[in-house]
XYZ file of C-alpha atoms in Angstrom:
762
model
C -51.066 51.709 -45.774
C -50.953 48.007 -46.101
C -49.702 48.225 -49.687
C -46.790 50.411 -48.710
C -45.562 48.056 -46.018
C -42.661 45.994 -47.425
C -42.544 42.262 -46.839
C -39.704 41.117 -44.593
C -37.717 38.299 -46.062
C -34.777 36.346 -44.820
C -31.417 36.502 -46.531
C -31.090 32.721 -46.240
C -31.882 30.442 -49.100
C -35.395 29.119 -49.168
C -35.916 25.590 -47.902
C -38.879 23.513 -49.053
C -41.590 23.022 -46.491
C -42.079 19.546 -45.198
C -45.410 17.981 -46.021
C -47.056 14.943 -44.536
C -50.105 13.085 -45.711
C -52.807 12.118 -43.301
C -54.807 10.101 -45.824
C -53.979 6.434 -45.618
C -55.649 5.709 -49.034
C -53.331 7.973 -51.004
C -50.792 5.224 -51.319
C -53.407 3.048 -53.069
C -53.718 5.543 -55.981
C -57.549 5.459 -55.869
C -59.402 8.406 -57.439
C -62.646 9.386 -55.784
C -64.832 11.070 -58.416
C -67.053 12.601 -55.826
C -64.122 14.318 -54.209
C -62.646 15.828 -57.354
C -61.593 19.370 -56.901
C -60.951 18.811 -53.247
C -57.676 18.062 -51.646
C -56.647 16.178 -48.574
C -55.132 18.184 -45.825
C -51.369 17.952 -45.638
C -49.284 19.202 -42.744
C -46.892 21.940 -43.816
C -44.136 22.892 -41.406
C -42.149 26.028 -41.871
C -38.504 25.941 -41.056
C -38.299 27.514 -37.632
C -34.609 28.225 -38.077
C -35.402 30.884 -40.701
C -35.960 34.411 -39.493
C -39.265 34.936 -41.379
C -42.499 36.341 -40.087
C -45.813 34.933 -41.070
C -46.671 36.135 -44.557
C -50.058 36.895 -45.961
C -52.251 34.253 -47.487
C -51.518 35.364 -51.060
C -47.787 35.363 -50.554
C -47.976 31.896 -49.055
C -49.977 30.633 -52.033
C -47.412 32.086 -54.462
C -44.585 30.437 -52.621
C -46.426 27.163 -52.493
C -47.088 27.327 -56.248
C -43.445 27.949 -56.981
C -42.530 24.904 -54.933
C -45.045 22.733 -56.735
C -47.463 22.499 -53.868
C -51.135 23.316 -53.620
C -51.920 25.309 -50.519
C -55.443 25.410 -49.272
C -56.536 28.923 -48.527
C -58.982 27.647 -45.946
C -56.296 25.855 -43.963
C -53.362 28.116 -44.623
C -54.867 31.512 -44.061
C -54.354 31.413 -40.337
C -50.717 30.397 -40.616
C -51.270 26.985 -39.086
C -49.284 25.307 -41.837
C -51.899 22.905 -43.241
C -51.442 22.168 -46.951
C -52.457 19.626 -49.579
C -49.801 17.943 -51.740
C -50.193 17.086 -55.428
C -48.614 13.645 -55.035
C -49.050 11.180 -52.221
C -45.999 10.211 -50.209
C -44.681 6.713 -49.973
C -46.024 6.252 -46.450
C -47.915 8.193 -43.869
C -44.744 9.643 -42.338
C -42.609 10.132 -45.416
C -41.357 13.417 -46.785
C -43.212 14.979 -49.711
C -40.092 16.629 -51.019
C -36.516 15.533 -51.527
C -34.535 15.448 -48.279
C -31.524 17.635 -47.758
C -29.130 18.577 -45.023
C -31.815 20.434 -43.062
C -34.391 17.644 -43.049
C -33.405 16.057 -39.763
C -33.253 19.362 -37.926
C -36.575 20.552 -39.235
C -38.268 17.253 -38.502
C -37.128 17.286 -34.886
C -38.665 20.735 -34.407
C -41.958 19.876 -36.054
C -42.992 16.460 -34.783
C -44.636 15.982 -31.406
C -42.310 15.030 -28.554
C -43.600 11.483 -28.304
C -42.871 10.828 -31.972
C -39.100 11.220 -31.743
C -38.435 9.797 -28.261
C -35.722 7.170 -28.558
C -37.177 3.742 -28.179
C -35.236 1.168 -26.174
C -33.459 -1.376 -28.273
C -33.886 -5.055 -27.459
C -31.025 -6.554 -25.457
C -28.570 -8.472 -27.554
C -26.735 -11.162 -25.620
C -23.175 -11.587 -26.725
C -22.404 -15.122 -27.689
C -19.709 -16.573 -25.427
C -16.379 -17.232 -26.978
C -14.679 -20.536 -26.727
C -12.119 -19.353 -24.152
C -14.624 -17.389 -22.039
C -14.939 -18.573 -18.437
C -17.951 -17.719 -16.322
C -17.814 -17.756 -12.549
C -21.509 -18.611 -12.466
C -22.361 -16.121 -9.706
C -22.906 -12.406 -9.711
C -22.175 -9.918 -6.954
C -25.213 -9.886 -4.666
C -23.997 -6.820 -2.797
C -24.344 -4.818 -6.037
C -27.605 -6.176 -7.389
C -29.239 -8.664 -5.105
C -31.662 -9.102 -2.253
C -31.086 -10.797 1.062
C -32.228 -14.045 -0.476
C -29.641 -13.641 -3.219
C -26.946 -13.030 -0.620
C -27.978 -16.165 1.222
C -27.946 -18.239 -1.958
C -24.511 -16.925 -2.822
C -23.196 -18.106 0.541
C -24.744 -21.568 0.875
C -26.365 -22.344 -2.469
C -29.908 -23.476 -3.227
C -29.950 -26.906 -1.643
C -32.881 -27.002 0.816
C -30.887 -28.640 3.590
C -28.056 -26.106 3.372
C -30.498 -23.189 3.292
C -32.362 -24.458 6.349
C -29.127 -24.922 8.315
C -28.015 -21.438 7.361
C -31.320 -19.875 8.445
C -31.140 -21.676 11.785
C -27.606 -20.400 12.367
C -28.650 -16.872 11.397
C -31.602 -16.857 13.764
C -29.531 -18.262 16.623
C -26.435 -16.043 16.558
C -27.123 -12.892 14.568
C -28.375 -11.095 17.684
C -25.050 -11.690 19.478
C -23.208 -8.613 18.197
C -19.982 -9.152 20.151
C -19.438 -11.709 22.913
C -21.043 -15.148 22.918
C -23.828 -16.028 25.320
C -23.568 -19.030 27.590
C -27.235 -20.047 27.530
C -29.953 -19.538 24.938
C -33.125 -17.630 25.781
C -36.688 -18.947 25.773
C -36.928 -18.513 21.991
C -33.742 -20.481 21.359
C -31.638 -17.464 20.462
C -27.962 -17.353 21.437
C -26.082 -19.880 23.482
C -23.522 -22.490 22.510
C -24.003 -25.040 19.780
C -22.223 -26.912 17.039
C -22.655 -25.658 13.475
C -26.006 -26.737 12.078
C -24.333 -27.958 8.883
C -22.267 -30.279 11.096
C -25.105 -32.586 12.105
C -25.285 -34.832 15.124
C -25.231 -37.855 12.862
C -21.950 -36.717 11.319
C -20.436 -36.207 14.745
C -21.580 -39.625 15.866
C -20.053 -41.305 12.813
C -16.771 -39.453 13.298
C -16.610 -40.272 16.999
C -16.987 -44.009 16.320
C -15.861 -45.073 12.847
C -13.358 -42.233 12.595
C -11.269 -43.804 15.354
C -11.536 -47.435 14.317
C -8.016 -47.371 12.916
C -6.713 -46.225 16.300
C -8.687 -48.359 18.762
C -9.590 -51.484 16.773
C -7.091 -51.821 13.928
C -3.953 -51.609 16.029
C -3.100 -47.963 15.517
C -2.717 -47.281 19.225
C -0.371 -50.220 19.709
C 1.745 -49.243 16.716
C 2.053 -45.683 17.983
C 3.045 -46.921 21.430
C 5.752 -49.125 19.952
C 7.160 -46.429 17.672
C 6.937 -43.530 20.111
C 9.824 -43.747 22.560
C 9.688 -41.399 25.526
C 11.876 -40.793 28.565
C 10.893 -38.972 31.741
C 13.528 -36.430 32.801
C 14.135 -34.875 36.168
C 13.580 -31.177 36.711
C 17.251 -30.211 36.461
C 17.727 -31.770 33.022
C 14.242 -30.979 31.734
C 14.500 -27.280 32.541
C 17.257 -26.982 29.927
C 14.617 -27.571 27.229
C 12.653 -24.521 28.315
C 13.378 -21.268 26.449
C 15.747 -18.728 27.905
C 13.673 -16.078 29.635
C 13.687 -13.678 32.541
C 12.763 -15.162 35.857
C 10.096 -12.515 36.421
C 7.806 -10.328 34.332
C 6.450 -7.001 35.518
C 3.266 -5.407 34.225
C 0.666 -2.818 35.149
C -2.920 -4.001 35.424
C -6.140 -3.118 37.183
C -8.638 -0.318 37.228
C -7.648 2.623 35.153
C -6.089 4.978 36.241
C -5.466 3.178 39.552
C -3.353 0.440 38.014
C -0.790 -1.321 40.163
C 2.482 -3.045 39.429
C 2.383 -6.841 39.449
C 5.302 -9.250 39.227
C 4.811 -12.749 37.910
C 7.474 -15.443 38.112
C 8.215 -17.825 35.272
C 5.635 -20.646 34.838
C 3.304 -19.023 37.385
C -0.154 -17.493 37.136
C -2.070 -14.511 38.532
C -5.811 -14.251 39.085
C -7.557 -11.442 37.214
C -10.155 -11.303 39.962
C -7.414 -10.678 42.508
C -6.016 -7.851 40.396
C -9.360 -6.098 40.219
C -10.289 -6.603 43.876
C -6.964 -5.866 45.588
C -7.700 -2.166 45.820
C -11.209 -2.841 47.016
C -10.043 -5.198 49.749
C -7.538 -2.669 51.040
C -10.016 0.220 51.148
C -13.200 -1.807 51.769
C -14.879 0.436 49.237
C -16.564 -2.148 47.021
C -17.570 -5.701 47.911
C -15.399 -8.344 46.337
C -18.252 -10.150 44.561
C -19.589 -6.969 42.998
C -16.174 -5.798 41.822
C -15.093 -9.151 40.404
C -18.275 -10.035 38.578
C -17.500 -11.673 35.246
C -13.756 -11.399 35.934
C -13.022 -15.098 35.687
C -9.575 -15.564 34.232
C -5.841 -15.889 34.742
C -2.587 -14.366 33.512
C 0.156 -16.903 32.724
C 3.861 -16.274 32.220
C 5.730 -18.551 29.807
C 8.754 -16.276 29.539
C 9.082 -15.573 25.807
C 7.081 -14.877 22.673
C 4.044 -17.121 22.218
C 3.988 -18.718 18.781
C 0.943 -21.032 18.880
C -2.038 -21.669 21.138
C -4.562 -24.488 20.821
C -7.174 -26.016 23.118
C -7.447 -29.801 23.218
C -10.885 -30.902 21.924
C -13.100 -33.778 23.115
C -12.882 -32.943 26.820
C -16.396 -32.297 28.122
C -15.370 -32.654 31.766
C -14.209 -29.903 34.096
C -10.522 -30.206 33.101
C -9.384 -28.296 30.028
C -5.982 -28.528 28.342
C -4.163 -25.691 26.598
C -1.061 -26.401 24.525
C 1.493 -23.614 24.100
C 4.394 -23.286 21.674
C 6.904 -20.507 22.327
C 9.868 -19.098 20.454
C 13.288 -20.588 21.136
C 16.519 -18.772 20.419
C 18.826 -20.471 17.945
C 22.058 -21.531 19.633
C 24.997 -19.283 18.895
C 27.037 -22.209 17.610
C 24.492 -22.870 14.837
C 24.588 -21.140 11.502
C 21.174 -19.723 10.685
C 20.085 -21.308 7.392
C 17.747 -20.004 4.761
C 14.017 -20.282 5.515
C 13.854 -22.715 2.605
C 16.305 -25.093 4.264
C 16.046 -27.170 7.445
C 17.770 -25.969 10.600
C 20.169 -27.987 12.642
C 18.365 -29.784 15.494
C 18.537 -28.274 18.952
C 16.668 -28.534 22.251
C 13.147 -27.106 22.415
C 9.833 -27.858 24.054
C 6.039 -27.628 24.035
C 3.966 -26.893 27.123
C 0.601 -28.301 28.181
C -1.316 -26.353 30.810
C -4.294 -27.620 32.790
C -7.109 -25.173 33.630
C -9.907 -26.307 35.893
C -13.563 -25.358 35.588
C -16.058 -24.794 38.366
C -19.825 -25.101 38.228
C -21.450 -22.159 39.964
C -24.892 -21.981 41.495
C -26.522 -21.000 38.180
C -25.162 -24.049 36.354
C -22.589 -21.996 34.505
C -19.319 -23.696 33.593
C -16.666 -21.046 34.113
C -13.005 -20.834 35.020
C -12.206 -22.030 38.510
C -10.810 -19.078 40.442
C -9.813 -21.131 43.456
C -7.415 -23.494 41.714
C -4.676 -21.870 39.649
C -3.670 -23.238 36.223
C -0.862 -25.744 36.341
C 1.894 -26.646 33.895
C 1.356 -30.411 33.723
C 3.755 -31.562 31.024
C 6.710 -30.198 29.082
C 7.207 -32.036 25.790
C 10.971 -32.001 25.294
C 12.403 -32.649 21.848
C 15.662 -32.418 19.953
C 14.022 -31.450 16.658
C 14.374 -27.699 16.857
C 11.734 -25.110 17.686
C 8.035 -25.793 16.956
C 6.655 -23.601 14.162
C 3.016 -24.720 13.962
C 0.810 -26.925 16.111
C -2.723 -28.387 15.862
C -4.756 -30.936 17.818
C -6.771 -33.500 15.855
C -10.208 -31.839 15.794
C -12.616 -34.702 15.024
C -15.074 -35.884 17.653
C -14.055 -38.836 19.789
C -16.215 -41.097 21.895
C -14.953 -41.810 25.395
C -13.418 -45.280 25.638
C -11.630 -47.277 28.251
C -7.927 -46.676 28.494
C -5.401 -49.461 28.733
C -3.360 -47.483 31.231
C -5.452 -46.548 34.218
C -2.819 -44.182 35.506
C -2.743 -42.142 32.259
C -5.314 -40.080 30.401
C -5.364 -39.768 26.629
C -5.360 -36.074 25.635
C -5.321 -36.444 21.854
C -3.161 -36.555 18.756
C -0.959 -33.491 18.409
C 0.560 -32.617 15.026
C 3.425 -30.169 14.896
C 5.932 -28.737 12.415
C 9.468 -28.330 13.727
C 12.283 -26.157 12.449
C 14.161 -29.179 11.108
C 11.517 -29.292 8.363
C 9.639 -32.409 9.518
C 5.981 -32.770 10.367
C 5.268 -35.165 13.222
C 2.282 -36.589 15.101
C 2.537 -37.296 18.824
C 0.242 -39.389 20.996
C -0.092 -37.211 24.128
C -0.967 -38.768 27.470
C -0.745 -37.355 30.968
C -0.278 -39.051 34.294
C -3.259 -38.950 36.618
C -1.113 -38.916 39.714
C -1.712 -36.280 42.324
C 1.685 -34.692 41.757
C 1.105 -31.119 40.560
C 4.686 -30.458 39.544
C 5.320 -30.373 35.770
C 6.560 -33.580 34.139
C 9.411 -33.279 31.650
C 9.011 -35.968 28.981
C 11.603 -36.357 26.238
C 10.192 -37.668 22.940
C 13.058 -39.429 21.201
C 10.981 -40.800 18.317
C 7.398 -40.713 17.110
C 5.067 -42.895 15.088
C 4.702 -40.534 12.142
C 7.181 -38.059 10.727
C 7.782 -36.957 7.172
C 9.387 -34.252 5.078
C 9.127 -33.749 1.316
C 12.487 -33.889 -0.458
C 14.509 -30.719 -1.022
C 12.182 -28.523 1.034
C 10.738 -28.051 4.532
C 7.235 -28.050 5.971
C 6.003 -24.656 7.108
C 2.415 -25.126 8.342
C -0.205 -27.828 8.810
C -3.945 -28.485 8.915
C -6.139 -31.479 9.738
C -8.588 -32.527 7.001
C -10.051 -35.452 8.942
C -9.065 -37.946 11.600
C -6.454 -39.498 9.326
C -5.750 -36.895 6.624
C -3.048 -34.382 7.492
C -2.006 -31.539 5.149
C 1.114 -29.395 5.235
C 2.373 -26.409 3.284
C 5.962 -26.392 2.070
C 8.586 -23.750 1.403
C 8.696 -24.535 -2.323
C 5.003 -23.689 -2.826
C 3.767 -27.292 -2.778
C 1.138 -28.793 -0.496
C 1.376 -32.362 0.760
C -1.300 -34.603 2.301
C -0.659 -37.816 4.235
C -2.884 -40.589 5.470
C -1.375 -41.129 8.895
C -3.370 -44.299 9.569
C -2.038 -45.971 6.442
C 1.467 -44.624 7.040
C 1.584 -45.926 10.597
C 0.296 -49.346 9.627
C 2.747 -49.671 6.730
C 5.674 -48.539 8.791
C 8.255 -51.081 9.828
C 8.211 -51.839 13.482
C 11.507 -50.710 15.065
C 13.559 -53.375 16.820
C 13.237 -53.573 20.560
C 16.250 -52.050 22.262
C 15.226 -52.379 25.861
C 14.306 -49.412 28.029
C 14.642 -45.941 26.609
C 17.822 -44.095 27.451
C 18.941 -40.549 26.791
C 20.675 -40.465 23.411
C 22.097 -37.658 21.259
C 19.788 -36.420 18.487
C 20.071 -37.956 15.043
C 20.281 -35.532 12.143
C 19.646 -38.214 9.504
C 16.408 -40.164 10.087
C 16.310 -43.806 9.118
C 14.910 -44.554 5.652
C 11.928 -46.427 7.062
C 10.984 -43.456 9.239
C 9.895 -41.341 6.307
C 6.343 -41.694 5.016
C 5.534 -40.311 1.605
C 2.399 -38.235 0.939
C -0.339 -39.447 -1.377
C -0.992 -35.861 -2.505
C 1.795 -33.504 -3.544
C 0.731 -30.610 -5.749
C 2.132 -27.213 -6.683
C -0.149 -24.423 -5.392
C 1.975 -21.274 -5.101
C 5.077 -19.871 -6.680
C 6.882 -19.423 -3.366
C 6.883 -20.038 0.386
C 3.521 -21.098 1.869
C 2.800 -19.240 5.095
C -0.245 -21.109 6.378
C -2.819 -23.690 5.376
C -6.249 -24.482 6.769
C -9.174 -26.653 5.750
C -12.925 -26.144 5.677
C -13.440 -28.835 8.310
C -16.010 -29.942 9.399
C -18.369 -28.865 6.595
C -16.180 -29.153 3.467
C -13.023 -31.029 4.357
C -11.954 -31.380 0.719
C -11.321 -27.626 0.463
C -7.842 -26.404 1.368
C -6.948 -22.713 1.704
C -3.331 -21.586 1.615
C -1.568 -18.236 1.926
C 1.844 -17.513 0.480
C 4.477 -14.813 0.249
C 3.426 -14.292 -3.364
C 0.429 -12.401 -1.958
C -2.288 -14.783 -3.114
C -4.842 -16.693 -1.077
C -5.817 -19.857 -2.889
C -8.821 -22.125 -2.426
C -8.106 -25.610 -3.765
C -10.334 -28.624 -4.109
C -7.971 -31.505 -3.422
C -10.161 -33.825 -5.504
C -9.056 -31.982 -8.653
C -6.439 -29.367 -7.734
C -5.401 -28.581 -11.308
C -8.802 -27.265 -12.401
C -10.889 -26.628 -9.282
C -9.220 -23.702 -7.571
C -9.848 -20.000 -7.052
C -7.774 -17.011 -5.994
C -8.802 -14.154 -3.729
C -7.663 -10.568 -4.425
C -3.906 -10.293 -4.112
C -2.312 -8.708 -1.062
C 0.885 -6.668 -0.989
C 1.913 -7.928 2.445
C 2.680 -11.393 3.730
C -0.423 -12.015 5.851
C -0.511 -15.547 7.214
C -3.511 -15.594 9.632
C -6.463 -17.480 8.165
C -9.238 -19.430 9.865
C -12.455 -21.131 8.804
C -15.820 -19.768 9.971
C -18.240 -22.713 9.571
C -21.457 -20.809 10.272
C -21.040 -18.703 7.110
C -19.010 -21.294 5.190
C -16.345 -18.625 4.770
C -12.722 -17.970 5.600
C -11.360 -15.074 7.638
C -8.186 -13.314 6.565
C -6.744 -9.782 6.985
C -5.802 -7.413 4.185
C -3.195 -4.701 3.656
C -5.266 -1.977 5.332
C -5.668 -3.809 8.661
C -9.205 -4.946 7.815
C -10.531 -8.399 8.541
C -12.294 -9.704 5.462
C -14.740 -12.550 4.981
C -14.092 -14.754 1.941
C -17.031 -17.091 1.155
C -16.297 -20.449 -0.414
C -18.887 -20.026 -3.168
C -17.516 -16.667 -4.318
C -13.930 -16.734 -3.258
C -13.070 -13.990 -5.729
C -15.123 -11.398 -3.781
C -14.344 -10.322 -0.212
C -16.291 -8.341 2.384
C -14.713 -6.339 5.201
C -16.199 -6.947 8.635
C -13.725 -5.488 11.174
C -10.851 -3.033 11.376
C -7.778 -2.941 13.570
C -5.381 -0.090 14.275
C -2.370 -2.335 13.749
C -1.466 -5.201 11.488
C -3.517 -8.304 12.199
C -1.273 -11.065 13.562
C -3.775 -13.745 14.604
C -7.412 -14.710 14.000
C -9.619 -17.268 15.751
C -13.216 -18.106 14.798
C -15.585 -19.659 17.310
C -16.505 -23.273 16.590
C -19.572 -23.419 18.868
C -20.624 -19.767 18.546
C -20.302 -16.893 16.062
C -17.768 -14.602 17.784
C -14.304 -13.950 16.344
C -11.068 -12.936 18.079
C -8.556 -10.683 16.296
C -5.045 -10.083 17.649
C -3.066 -7.155 16.246
C 0.437 -5.732 16.375
C -0.600 -2.772 18.545
C -1.467 -5.177 21.376
C -5.261 -4.971 21.147
C -7.565 -7.986 20.944
C -10.854 -7.327 19.155
C -14.012 -9.385 19.402
C -16.906 -9.167 16.940
C -19.572 -11.135 15.049
C -19.287 -11.102 11.230
C -22.755 -12.536 10.564
C -24.507 -9.176 10.849
C -22.288 -7.530 8.244
C -22.482 -10.398 5.788
C -26.263 -10.765 5.870
C -27.286 -7.136 6.330
C -24.784 -4.888 4.626
C -26.504 -1.687 5.746
C -26.729 -2.663 9.403
C -24.367 -1.074 11.908
C -21.334 -3.224 12.591
C -19.942 -3.384 16.140
C -16.614 -4.419 17.589
C -15.012 -4.136 20.998
C -11.513 -4.315 22.430
C -11.253 -7.160 24.917
C -7.971 -5.789 26.314
C -4.906 -3.963 25.070
C -1.316 -4.924 25.853
C 1.556 -2.437 25.556
C 5.231 -3.151 26.128
C 8.151 -0.737 26.436
C 11.833 -1.545 26.821
C 13.820 -0.623 29.876
C 17.282 -0.216 28.339
C 18.512 0.107 24.741
C 19.241 -3.068 22.935
C 22.983 -3.714 23.092
C 23.069 -5.914 20.014
C 21.828 -3.071 17.837
C 25.073 -1.127 18.423
C 27.705 -3.803 18.931
C 28.206 -7.202 17.393
C 30.390 -9.984 18.674
C 31.813 -12.653 16.423
C 31.779 -16.256 17.519
C 34.015 -18.899 16.022
C 32.131 -22.032 14.984
C 34.809 -24.343 13.682
C 36.041 -22.393 10.703
C 32.935 -20.206 10.227
C 32.122 -16.919 11.885
C 28.626 -16.100 13.093
C 27.515 -12.680 14.250
C 25.465 -12.231 17.375
C 22.352 -11.007 15.591
C 19.272 -9.937 17.557
C 17.707 -13.374 16.987
C 20.662 -14.990 18.776
C 20.486 -13.117 22.045
C 21.035 -15.276 25.068
C 18.552 -13.252 27.108
C 15.365 -11.519 25.900
C 15.003 -7.789 26.179
C 13.954 -6.364 29.500
C 10.843 -4.263 29.642
C 7.566 -3.565 31.347
C 4.011 -4.137 30.139
C 0.674 -2.468 30.684
C -2.688 -4.170 30.229
C -5.770 -1.967 29.925
C -9.366 -3.081 29.503
C -12.911 -1.853 29.883
C -13.167 -0.355 26.400
C -16.571 0.672 25.112
C -18.301 -0.847 22.119
C -17.470 0.861 18.827
C -19.913 1.256 15.976
C -17.759 0.542 12.979
C -17.674 2.482 9.720
C -15.566 0.484 7.316
C -15.446 3.241 4.710
C -13.552 5.770 6.777
C -11.471 5.962 9.926
C -12.163 8.023 12.964
C -10.617 11.330 13.884
C -6.861 11.087 14.097
C -6.884 7.515 12.749
C -6.175 8.191 9.104
C -3.099 6.582 7.552
C -2.806 9.358 4.995
C -0.654 12.323 5.953
C 0.842 14.883 3.584
C -0.238 12.738 0.636
C 1.796 9.820 2.015
C 0.477 6.564 3.413
C 2.225 5.563 6.615
C 2.019 2.646 9.043
C 2.947 2.555 12.700
C 5.699 0.174 13.793
C 5.119 -1.281 17.247
C 7.429 -3.136 19.572
C 7.566 -6.825 18.790
C 6.728 -7.727 22.377
C 3.506 -5.662 22.303
C 1.796 -7.730 19.629
C -0.819 -10.398 20.289
C 0.692 -13.260 18.330
C -1.824 -16.058 19.017
C -5.522 -16.284 19.939
C -7.756 -19.336 20.390
C -11.346 -20.227 21.349
C -12.115 -23.388 23.290
C -13.826 -25.876 20.909
C -15.585 -27.859 23.657
C -19.312 -27.208 23.794
C -19.812 -26.218 27.443
C -16.583 -24.203 27.550
C -16.804 -22.463 24.181
C -16.653 -19.019 25.786
C -13.125 -19.577 27.111
C -10.614 -17.515 25.165
C -6.819 -17.475 25.262
C -4.490 -14.789 23.913
C -0.690 -15.023 23.801
C 1.545 -11.957 23.638
C 5.009 -11.180 22.403
C 6.526 -10.803 25.864
C 5.445 -14.252 27.072
C 2.197 -13.408 28.876
C -0.957 -15.431 28.195
C -4.416 -14.293 29.203
C -7.120 -16.954 29.699
C -10.620 -15.741 30.493
C -14.239 -16.817 30.242
C -15.898 -14.229 27.986
C -19.350 -15.816 27.756
C -22.186 -13.612 28.974
């Protein structure tokens, strides 16, 4: 029966069996006489790809003999594949037969799994090329711990790390609004940045003002700055053209009431929220007006700049306001790269009083309304940018007992010049605004063939400005004032027509003038007070550049490019970072040490128009084109990327027009001595009429930066769209008070001329 059964064979060609030696002494070619006639076991592996069944022992021996192999009947009878070769292999894992195209496949099927597992290759570091540039820092958000994130922000210096940890522990638990007082563990409250030590402030407050008080700077500025006090009838002509009254809805939603505010007047927010309660006697006034300490001001037209005067620890705070002025119809509007013809314009300085309540809390005085104390009248065109000198100043005796020194105010006017004014106010009891015409100043300068567009203080004497040609200029105002020729005495100041060509000795040249951008610079700011030698600039070319003024050619870095012209930028000293919006209405944090990488920390529903970082706390204000003002704390997002980020709307301002704009349909030509100028919308004699609505009481939002909420997506039908809002609805300027005890005071200016000032500290 067994003899009649045919042997099944494969039609494929026979492949030699692979044989492996397990005797390590075979390679030595040593003959053991005692073991003659015996053979070492050799592993024989049949090709599993062949469709053969196990053959009998005799058939296997015949096949092995034909192949030149000796097969042990004892080992091979059970089909286990153990055989003994005639010749030893080269090594213990070498093939006994010649390899062919099936060797690799058969070997992979025969060896144990651990024998052919791919071993990791040692890392080979690529040698750097000569032109290779390393940033020196990785991305800690991709592969890094919290310690790595901290080192990437402040470095490894022990003092910087300690200051950063103290700031983190103090303010990271303030998710939104700042707190007025710290708790028993020292958390929260107001305080200067820890990397801006008390010793540094003391040196700045004394030696930083030596040039002004001891080296004759004050006297030189008094001699060069010629002013003239105007009466109300003449001074009012320097104010912008605006409606006499502004109407807006405000109060509890949906029980809002119409309020009318006259020009240069104010309205109490507490009165707005308690008027309904007083009429109905439903809620006590104190309970309804709790934490509603603020005022609404009316300046008549679009607010361009807001800035609080520093170094005023007393109960009187000063807020400077720059508004938009319409270009006279008789003037030809030049290119933004050219200076405008001078015309009448003004700056406003408001006084806001503080009151100390029973709990020793410095808050806005709700009994005494804000007052317009001084109108700075000029013939230099409209102000474009404005900044107070920020360095600390020690209180000193004034030469004029009837005047109080407010500070040094730097401003860029539309005629292209940058100027510094010494601002002083009368201490008389007269509450009516004083109109003061500044006919000349102690410092003014303009680079040749261009105009200044923005400014920033680097120190008490160093003043930087961005220019329309992409250059940045830096002046030493103390040296410029001292080197300036003293003007001849011409008796008392009289009202004179403006001069379009300044005298040669009135122009001071900068000691730093370097090309930073390829086009118009929108804004500049410095990393004062921690790193004053760093200058950040934004331009219409879309780039944000960080420049070290000590070596601007080599030491600079660029942030990711933006497609829009986004000018708001501010320095956040607690994280040693800059704040700037992007194309998608996000507010991003740009650290100094890795300026090439940005982190989003907030999101607005409209384009971001203004940003203000707290100088004595960690809260940030964000003004957008849709009229909302956001408040948030970026420290939580930067230090703990997986933590929930919060933001809240302080208030939202909406404006709608009453009648269609006439100038959009009809244009009138005006003869200007041989040239014809069209009445464009920017040349309207009266602003557009409309009505506003202010809503507040919004809840806190937990922010997801990766996606928008329901109905908030900007993608519709595969198209990205953006909402266009009325120009008057936007919040064009925001500012925090830099004084320590009043750091919770916030100001927000809107496109229709309203300004909201409120104490937001908890």
